[in-house]
Amino acid sequence: MTRLLACLDVSHYSQTVCEHAAWAASRLDATVELLHVIQRNATEEVREELGDTMDLASKPGLLDEILSLKVAEGHLAGRQGELLLQAATDQLRALGIERIETTQREGGIVETITEREAFSDMVIIGKRGAQANFAKGHLGSKVERVVRQCQKPVLVATRVYKQPQRIAIAFDGGPSSRKALEYVSTSPLFGGLEIDIALVGGYTDRNAAHIDWAQSQFTGRPGVTAIQREGSPDGVLQQLALERAIDMFVMGAYGHSPLRRMLVGSTTTQMIRSGQMSVLLFR
């Protein structure tokens, strides 16, 4: 049974993560695990916040009072998380998804996601946004660390959901990009969609062989187009996204040649932050 891990925080991205999860679950006949992580360590937080004023906390009862307030905040965060998971469950059910599980944990976001990833086939997270809660260390600010540590595909959802109609595979012939392409060619997740295979690089025999191999994986399948262009990977891919109305990019986490910078590096980081399309990443 296919399982999707949908990671939620208290932000607008929880809605679009659920929409992406519902799309993927309906195509893969998958179960969705909704995960919310509470980051909290009351004692350490208080001592760090007080810093040089710890002499104030040494006064009788003061530190205990502050810690009790932190505990109350923790209970509030737990209740908030429960409401978030319930709202997400209701949203998925409204979108036709019935097999739903909820998990709320206290701890590190990245560590908890990688722990739960072991029981999933794909991780879905929201990309970093400009909202203040992201700047305070919530899920969006940790996207790159999650992608670095996860062994399963990671789908980074955009702020505004658009059901994928055309996808592009950023392909360089390397192992991770071949893994991504093979997934696209065989998975029902992309059945019936328009697919572009985008290779950024010179017109060499090596790249020609890469393109031939890529096309051979889609033999007899309509709606697949191979595109090769020279230039910088980020510039070319951003331009293709506009020209071809790409809804989702699929790419390897560690590639070769110019695309080896794609992830985790400045190009993909920039695409995730500024692009208007979702990105599915493979190790």
mmCIF file of C-alpha atoms in Angstrom:
data_model
loop_
_atom_site.group_PDB
_atom_site.id
_atom_site.type_symbol
_atom_site.label_atom_id
_atom_site.label_comp_id
_atom_site.label_asym_id
_atom_site.label_seq_id
_atom_site.Cartn_x
_atom_site.Cartn_y
_atom_site.Cartn_z
ATOM 1 C CA MET A 1 0.000 0.000 0.000
ATOM 2 C CA THR A 2 1.403 3.359 -1.054
ATOM 3 C CA ARG A 3 1.752 5.918 1.744
ATOM 4 C CA LEU A 4 2.221 9.684 1.523
ATOM 5 C CA LEU A 5 3.613 11.789 4.369
ATOM 6 C CA ALA A 6 2.035 15.262 4.294
ATOM 7 C CA CYS A 7 3.858 17.671 6.622
ATOM 8 C CA LEU A 8 1.842 20.519 8.109
ATOM 9 C CA ASP A 9 2.633 23.680 10.026
ATOM 10 C CA VAL A 10 0.447 26.561 11.125
ATOM 11 C CA SER A 11 0.593 28.447 7.852
ATOM 12 C CA HIS A 12 -1.176 28.855 4.540
ATOM 13 C CA TYR A 13 0.947 26.040 3.139
ATOM 14 C CA SER A 14 -0.989 23.419 5.085
ATOM 15 C CA GLN A 15 -3.897 23.937 2.700
ATOM 16 C CA THR A 16 -1.828 23.531 -0.463
ATOM 17 C CA VAL A 17 0.087 20.569 1.019
ATOM 18 C CA CYS A 18 -3.288 18.875 1.527
ATOM 19 C CA GLU A 19 -4.346 19.694 -2.025
ATOM 20 C CA HIS A 20 -1.145 18.224 -3.441
ATOM 21 C CA ALA A 21 -1.511 15.192 -1.168
ATOM 22 C CA ALA A 22 -5.095 14.637 -2.319
ATOM 23 C CA TRP A 23 -4.018 14.834 -5.974
ATOM 24 C CA ALA A 24 -1.215 12.332 -5.443
ATOM 25 C CA ALA A 25 -3.282 10.016 -3.225
ATOM 26 C CA SER A 26 -6.124 9.820 -5.730
ATOM 27 C CA ARG A 27 -3.721 8.886 -8.534
ATOM 28 C CA LEU A 28 -1.678 6.449 -6.473
ATOM 29 C CA ASP A 29 -4.556 4.992 -4.415
ATOM 30 C CA ALA A 30 -2.511 5.940 -1.368
ATOM 31 C CA THR A 31 -2.962 6.456 2.348
ATOM 32 C CA VAL A 32 -2.081 9.937 3.618
ATOM 33 C CA GLU A 33 -0.341 10.431 6.950
ATOM 34 C CA LEU A 34 -0.767 13.999 8.193
ATOM 35 C CA LEU A 35 2.193 15.040 10.352
ATOM 36 C CA HIS A 36 2.461 18.050 12.645
ATOM 37 C CA VAL A 37 5.561 18.652 14.756
ATOM 38 C CA ILE A 38 5.664 20.835 17.856
ATOM 39 C CA GLN A 39 9.108 22.305 18.451
ATOM 40 C CA ARG A 40 9.547 22.876 22.135
ATOM 41 C CA ASN A 41 12.054 22.557 24.985
ATOM 42 C CA ALA A 42 10.813 24.846 27.724
ATOM 43 C CA THR A 43 13.863 24.916 29.990
ATOM 44 C CA GLU A 44 16.402 25.491 27.212
ATOM 45 C CA GLU A 45 14.190 28.109 25.546
ATOM 46 C CA VAL A 46 13.831 30.095 28.752
ATOM 47 C CA ARG A 47 17.533 30.063 29.542
ATOM 48 C CA GLU A 48 18.413 31.149 25.993
ATOM 49 C CA GLU A 49 15.814 33.904 25.967
ATOM 50 C CA LEU A 50 16.973 35.298 29.311
ATOM 51 C CA GLY A 51 20.629 35.255 28.242
ATOM 52 C CA ASP A 52 22.616 37.803 30.234
ATOM 53 C CA THR A 53 19.649 38.461 32.510
ATOM 54 C CA MET A 54 19.747 35.023 34.085
ATOM 55 C CA ASP A 55 20.408 36.668 37.429
ATOM 56 C CA LEU A 56 16.737 37.679 37.320
ATOM 57 C CA ALA A 57 15.745 34.067 36.888
ATOM 58 C CA SER A 58 17.761 33.166 39.971
ATOM 59 C CA LYS A 59 15.269 35.021 42.157
ATOM 60 C CA PRO A 60 13.060 32.634 44.136
ATOM 61 C CA GLY A 61 10.156 31.299 42.098
ATOM 62 C CA LEU A 62 10.759 33.433 39.012
ATOM 63 C CA LEU A 63 12.221 30.741 36.789
ATOM 64 C CA ASP A 64 9.544 28.278 37.901
ATOM 65 C CA GLU A 65 6.846 30.773 37.010
ATOM 66 C CA ILE A 66 8.354 31.400 33.588
ATOM 67 C CA LEU A 67 8.655 27.675 32.964
ATOM 68 C CA SER A 68 5.028 27.145 33.964
ATOM 69 C CA LEU A 69 4.032 29.716 31.357
ATOM 70 C CA LYS A 70 6.082 27.808 28.793
ATOM 71 C CA VAL A 71 4.298 24.596 29.742
ATOM 72 C CA ALA A 72 0.963 26.367 29.247
ATOM 73 C CA GLU A 73 2.173 27.556 25.842
ATOM 74 C CA GLY A 74 3.051 23.951 25.054
ATOM 75 C CA HIS A 75 -0.460 22.781 25.890
ATOM 76 C CA LEU A 76 -1.838 25.529 23.666
ATOM 77 C CA ALA A 77 0.480 24.491 20.827
ATOM 78 C CA GLY A 78 -0.672 20.905 21.228
ATOM 79 C CA ARG A 79 -4.319 21.894 21.025
ATOM 80 C CA GLN A 80 -3.587 24.111 18.029
ATOM 81 C CA GLY A 81 -1.911 21.152 16.332
ATOM 82 C CA GLU A 82 -4.911 18.933 17.011
ATOM 83 C CA LEU A 83 -7.210 21.485 15.393
ATOM 84 C CA LEU A 84 -4.827 21.788 12.427
ATOM 85 C CA LEU A 85 -4.822 18.015 11.896
ATOM 86 C CA GLN A 86 -8.600 17.876 12.153
ATOM 87 C CA ALA A 87 -9.025 20.666 9.624
ATOM 88 C CA ALA A 88 -6.584 18.941 7.262
ATOM 89 C CA THR A 89 -8.449 15.649 7.672
ATOM 90 C CA ASP A 90 -11.725 17.371 6.826
ATOM 91 C CA GLN A 91 -10.115 18.985 3.785
ATOM 92 C CA LEU A 92 -8.783 15.668 2.470
ATOM 93 C CA ARG A 93 -12.136 13.967 2.988
ATOM 94 C CA ALA A 94 -13.849 16.780 1.107
ATOM 95 C CA LEU A 95 -11.412 16.088 -1.739
ATOM 96 C CA GLY A 96 -12.377 12.422 -1.790
ATOM 97 C CA ILE A 97 -9.548 10.907 0.288
ATOM 98 C CA GLU A 98 -10.670 8.431 2.951
ATOM 99 C CA ARG A 99 -7.520 6.642 4.103
ATOM 100 C CA ILE A 100 -6.045 9.257 6.437
ATOM 101 C CA GLU A 101 -3.844 8.948 9.507
ATOM 102 C CA THR A 102 -2.741 11.759 11.827
ATOM 103 C CA THR A 103 0.478 12.060 13.799
ATOM 104 C CA GLN A 104 1.520 14.833 16.170
ATOM 105 C CA ARG A 105 4.985 14.744 17.662
ATOM 106 C CA GLU A 106 7.134 16.980 19.805
ATOM 107 C CA GLY A 107 10.740 17.386 18.684
ATOM 108 C CA GLY A 108 12.843 18.529 15.764
ATOM 109 C CA ILE A 109 10.980 18.998 12.496
ATOM 110 C CA VAL A 110 13.680 17.573 10.232
ATOM 111 C CA GLU A 111 14.420 14.650 12.540
ATOM 112 C CA THR A 112 10.746 13.761 12.892
ATOM 113 C CA ILE A 113 10.082 13.950 9.170
ATOM 114 C CA THR A 114 13.026 11.699 8.357
ATOM 115 C CA GLU A 115 11.837 9.257 11.033
ATOM 116 C CA ARG A 116 8.309 9.062 9.619
ATOM 117 C CA GLU A 117 9.640 9.005 6.052
ATOM 118 C CA ALA A 118 10.816 5.442 6.646
ATOM 119 C CA PHE A 119 7.164 4.362 6.609
ATOM 120 C CA SER A 120 6.202 6.410 3.538
ATOM 121 C CA ASP A 121 6.771 6.407 -0.207
ATOM 122 C CA MET A 122 6.755 10.176 -0.678
ATOM 123 C CA VAL A 123 7.084 13.283 1.497
ATOM 124 C CA ILE A 124 5.023 16.402 0.762
ATOM 125 C CA ILE A 125 6.037 19.739 2.284
ATOM 126 C CA GLY A 126 5.337 23.408 1.658
ATOM 127 C CA LYS A 127 8.075 25.623 0.288
ATOM 128 C CA ARG A 128 9.454 28.506 2.335
ATOM 129 C CA GLY A 129 7.340 31.635 2.367
ATOM 130 C CA ALA A 130 7.644 35.235 3.465
ATOM 131 C CA GLN A 131 5.378 34.812 6.491
ATOM 132 C CA ALA A 132 6.875 35.560 9.877
ATOM 133 C CA ASN A 133 6.265 32.084 11.265
ATOM 134 C CA PHE A 134 8.638 30.615 8.678
ATOM 135 C CA ALA A 135 11.393 32.949 9.845
ATOM 136 C CA LYS A 136 11.019 31.488 13.324
ATOM 137 C CA GLY A 137 12.126 28.042 12.203
ATOM 138 C CA HIS A 138 8.895 26.419 11.113
ATOM 139 C CA LEU A 139 8.719 23.848 8.356
ATOM 140 C CA GLY A 140 9.270 26.135 5.380
ATOM 141 C CA SER A 141 12.701 27.273 6.508
ATOM 142 C CA LYS A 142 13.894 23.671 6.727
ATOM 143 C CA VAL A 143 13.033 22.466 3.234
ATOM 144 C CA GLU A 144 16.634 22.081 2.118
ATOM 145 C CA ARG A 145 17.599 20.048 5.192
ATOM 146 C CA VAL A 146 14.595 17.777 4.724
ATOM 147 C CA VAL A 147 15.507 17.139 1.084
ATOM 148 C CA ARG A 148 19.126 16.450 1.974
ATOM 149 C CA GLN A 149 18.180 13.834 4.555
ATOM 150 C CA CYS A 150 15.138 12.122 3.032
ATOM 151 C CA GLN A 151 15.693 8.988 0.982
ATOM 152 C CA LYS A 152 12.204 9.030 -0.556
ATOM 153 C CA PRO A 153 10.960 11.516 -3.169
ATOM 154 C CA VAL A 154 10.085 14.930 -1.728
ATOM 155 C CA LEU A 155 7.308 16.990 -3.303
ATOM 156 C CA VAL A 156 7.710 20.681 -2.479
ATOM 157 C CA ALA A 157 4.294 22.288 -2.850
ATOM 158 C CA THR A 158 3.702 25.809 -4.078
ATOM 159 C CA ARG A 159 1.732 28.395 -2.130
ATOM 160 C CA VAL A 160 -1.150 28.259 -4.636
ATOM 161 C CA TYR A 161 -2.227 24.826 -5.823
ATOM 162 C CA LYS A 162 -2.727 24.113 -9.503
ATOM 163 C CA GLN A 163 -3.538 20.607 -10.612
ATOM 164 C CA PRO A 164 -0.606 19.410 -12.732
ATOM 165 C CA GLN A 165 -1.301 19.138 -16.444
ATOM 166 C CA ARG A 166 2.222 19.471 -17.856
ATOM 167 C CA ILE A 167 5.411 18.495 -16.060
ATOM 168 C CA ALA A 168 9.077 18.897 -16.972
ATOM 169 C CA ILE A 169 11.890 16.528 -16.034
ATOM 170 C CA ALA A 170 15.202 18.346 -15.490
ATOM 171 C CA PHE A 171 17.440 15.637 -16.955
ATOM 172 C CA ASP A 172 21.225 15.440 -17.130
ATOM 173 C CA GLY A 173 21.777 11.712 -17.530
ATOM 174 C CA GLY A 174 23.057 11.248 -13.970
ATOM 175 C CA PRO A 175 21.817 8.489 -11.631
ATOM 176 C CA SER A 176 19.343 10.608 -9.674
ATOM 177 C CA SER A 177 17.846 12.227 -12.774
ATOM 178 C CA ARG A 178 17.509 8.789 -14.389
ATOM 179 C CA LYS A 179 15.741 7.590 -11.265
ATOM 180 C CA ALA A 180 13.388 10.568 -11.516
ATOM 181 C CA LEU A 181 12.704 9.922 -15.204
ATOM 182 C CA GLU A 182 12.071 6.215 -14.669
ATOM 183 C CA TYR A 183 9.603 7.078 -11.919
ATOM 184 C CA VAL A 184 7.735 9.456 -14.202
ATOM 185 C CA SER A 185 7.660 6.900 -17.028
ATOM 186 C CA THR A 186 6.190 4.133 -14.844
ATOM 187 C CA SER A 187 4.171 5.776 -12.082
ATOM 188 C CA PRO A 188 0.407 6.298 -12.377
ATOM 189 C CA LEU A 189 1.025 9.662 -10.708
ATOM 190 C CA PHE A 190 1.859 11.087 -14.130
ATOM 191 C CA GLY A 191 -0.392 9.003 -16.339
ATOM 192 C CA GLY A 192 -1.999 11.033 -19.106
ATOM 193 C CA LEU A 193 -0.024 14.212 -18.396
ATOM 194 C CA GLU A 194 2.032 16.181 -20.902
ATOM 195 C CA ILE A 195 5.737 15.607 -20.225
ATOM 196 C CA ASP A 196 8.792 17.618 -21.271
ATOM 197 C CA ILE A 197 12.281 16.156 -20.907
ATOM 198 C CA ALA A 198 14.597 19.155 -20.465
ATOM 199 C CA LEU A 199 18.353 18.725 -20.892
ATOM 200 C CA VAL A 200 20.509 21.795 -20.308
ATOM 201 C CA GLY A 201 23.878 21.517 -22.053
ATOM 202 C CA GLY A 202 25.820 21.515 -25.287
ATOM 203 C CA TYR A 203 25.003 19.409 -28.330
ATOM 204 C CA THR A 204 27.535 16.666 -27.634
ATOM 205 C CA ASP A 205 27.480 12.955 -28.392
ATOM 206 C CA ARG A 206 27.158 12.279 -24.678
ATOM 207 C CA ASN A 207 24.099 14.484 -24.310
ATOM 208 C CA ALA A 208 22.604 12.996 -27.479
ATOM 209 C CA ALA A 209 22.949 9.554 -25.900
ATOM 210 C CA HIS A 210 21.262 10.828 -22.742
ATOM 211 C CA ILE A 211 18.329 12.156 -24.760
ATOM 212 C CA ASP A 212 18.023 8.898 -26.724
ATOM 213 C CA TRP A 213 17.912 6.897 -23.506
ATOM 214 C CA ALA A 214 15.355 9.227 -21.957
ATOM 215 C CA GLN A 215 13.058 9.046 -24.964
ATOM 216 C CA SER A 216 13.352 5.260 -25.052
ATOM 217 C CA GLN A 217 11.694 5.117 -21.622
ATOM 218 C CA PHE A 218 8.529 6.638 -23.127
ATOM 219 C CA THR A 219 8.391 4.678 -26.396
ATOM 220 C CA GLY A 220 4.862 4.712 -27.775
ATOM 221 C CA ARG A 221 3.605 7.179 -25.183
ATOM 222 C CA PRO A 222 2.032 10.356 -26.584
ATOM 223 C CA GLY A 223 2.559 13.824 -25.161
ATOM 224 C CA VAL A 224 6.296 13.488 -24.431
ATOM 225 C CA THR A 225 8.695 16.137 -25.809
ATOM 226 C CA ALA A 226 12.489 16.250 -25.506
ATOM 227 C CA ILE A 227 13.970 19.752 -25.249
ATOM 228 C CA GLN A 228 17.698 20.558 -25.234
ATOM 229 C CA ARG A 229 19.089 24.046 -24.701
ATOM 230 C CA GLU A 230 22.375 25.618 -23.790
ATOM 231 C CA GLY A 231 22.679 28.104 -20.960
ATOM 232 C CA SER A 232 22.560 28.252 -17.190
ATOM 233 C CA PRO A 233 20.278 25.595 -15.658
ATOM 234 C CA ASP A 234 18.227 28.011 -13.579
ATOM 235 C CA GLY A 235 17.740 30.469 -16.440
ATOM 236 C CA VAL A 236 16.800 27.793 -18.969
ATOM 237 C CA LEU A 237 14.409 25.990 -16.662
ATOM 238 C CA GLN A 238 12.699 29.176 -15.546
ATOM 239 C CA GLN A 239 12.253 30.173 -19.180
ATOM 240 C CA LEU A 240 10.846 26.762 -20.077
ATOM 241 C CA ALA A 241 8.423 27.013 -17.186
ATOM 242 C CA LEU A 242 7.008 30.201 -18.687
ATOM 243 C CA GLU A 243 7.058 29.098 -22.324
ATOM 244 C CA ARG A 244 5.606 25.642 -21.764
ATOM 245 C CA ALA A 245 3.241 26.430 -18.859
ATOM 246 C CA ILE A 246 4.949 23.895 -16.621
ATOM 247 C CA ASP A 247 3.001 22.992 -13.474
ATOM 248 C CA MET A 248 5.632 20.776 -11.852
ATOM 249 C CA PHE A 249 9.347 20.109 -12.224
ATOM 250 C CA VAL A 250 10.768 16.663 -11.514
ATOM 251 C CA MET A 251 14.515 16.440 -10.924
ATOM 252 C CA GLY A 252 17.260 14.478 -9.257
ATOM 253 C CA ALA A 253 18.682 15.616 -5.968
ATOM 254 C CA TYR A 254 22.277 15.158 -7.050
ATOM 255 C CA GLY A 255 23.109 15.409 -10.710
ATOM 256 C CA HIS A 256 26.101 15.715 -13.017
ATOM 257 C CA SER A 257 27.480 18.389 -15.280
ATOM 258 C CA PRO A 258 25.867 21.832 -14.949
ATOM 259 C CA LEU A 259 22.798 20.349 -13.302
ATOM 260 C CA ARG A 260 24.809 19.035 -10.347
ATOM 261 C CA ARG A 261 24.137 22.459 -8.835
ATOM 262 C CA MET A 262 20.411 21.882 -9.072
ATOM 263 C CA LEU A 263 19.996 20.368 -5.615
ATOM 264 C CA VAL A 264 20.787 21.038 -3.004
ATOM 265 C CA GLY A 265 22.261 24.290 -4.265
ATOM 266 C CA SER A 266 21.478 27.798 -5.301
ATOM 267 C CA THR A 267 19.533 26.996 -8.475
ATOM 268 C CA THR A 268 16.937 24.672 -6.997
ATOM 269 C CA THR A 269 16.707 26.708 -3.823
ATOM 270 C CA GLN A 270 15.894 29.728 -5.967
ATOM 271 C CA MET A 271 13.360 27.765 -8.033
ATOM 272 C CA ILE A 272 11.597 26.528 -4.932
ATOM 273 C CA ARG A 273 11.435 29.996 -3.413
ATOM 274 C CA SER A 274 10.503 32.035 -6.447
ATOM 275 C CA GLY A 275 8.949 29.589 -8.895
ATOM 276 C CA GLN A 276 5.232 29.181 -9.402
ATOM 277 C CA MET A 277 5.407 25.419 -9.870
ATOM 278 C CA SER A 278 5.781 22.464 -7.537
ATOM 279 C CA VAL A 279 9.064 20.509 -7.515
ATOM 280 C CA LEU A 280 9.376 16.733 -7.041
ATOM 281 C CA LEU A 281 12.903 15.797 -5.964
ATOM 282 C CA PHE A 282 14.704 12.455 -6.030
ATOM 283 C CA ARG A 283 17.864 11.275 -4.298
#
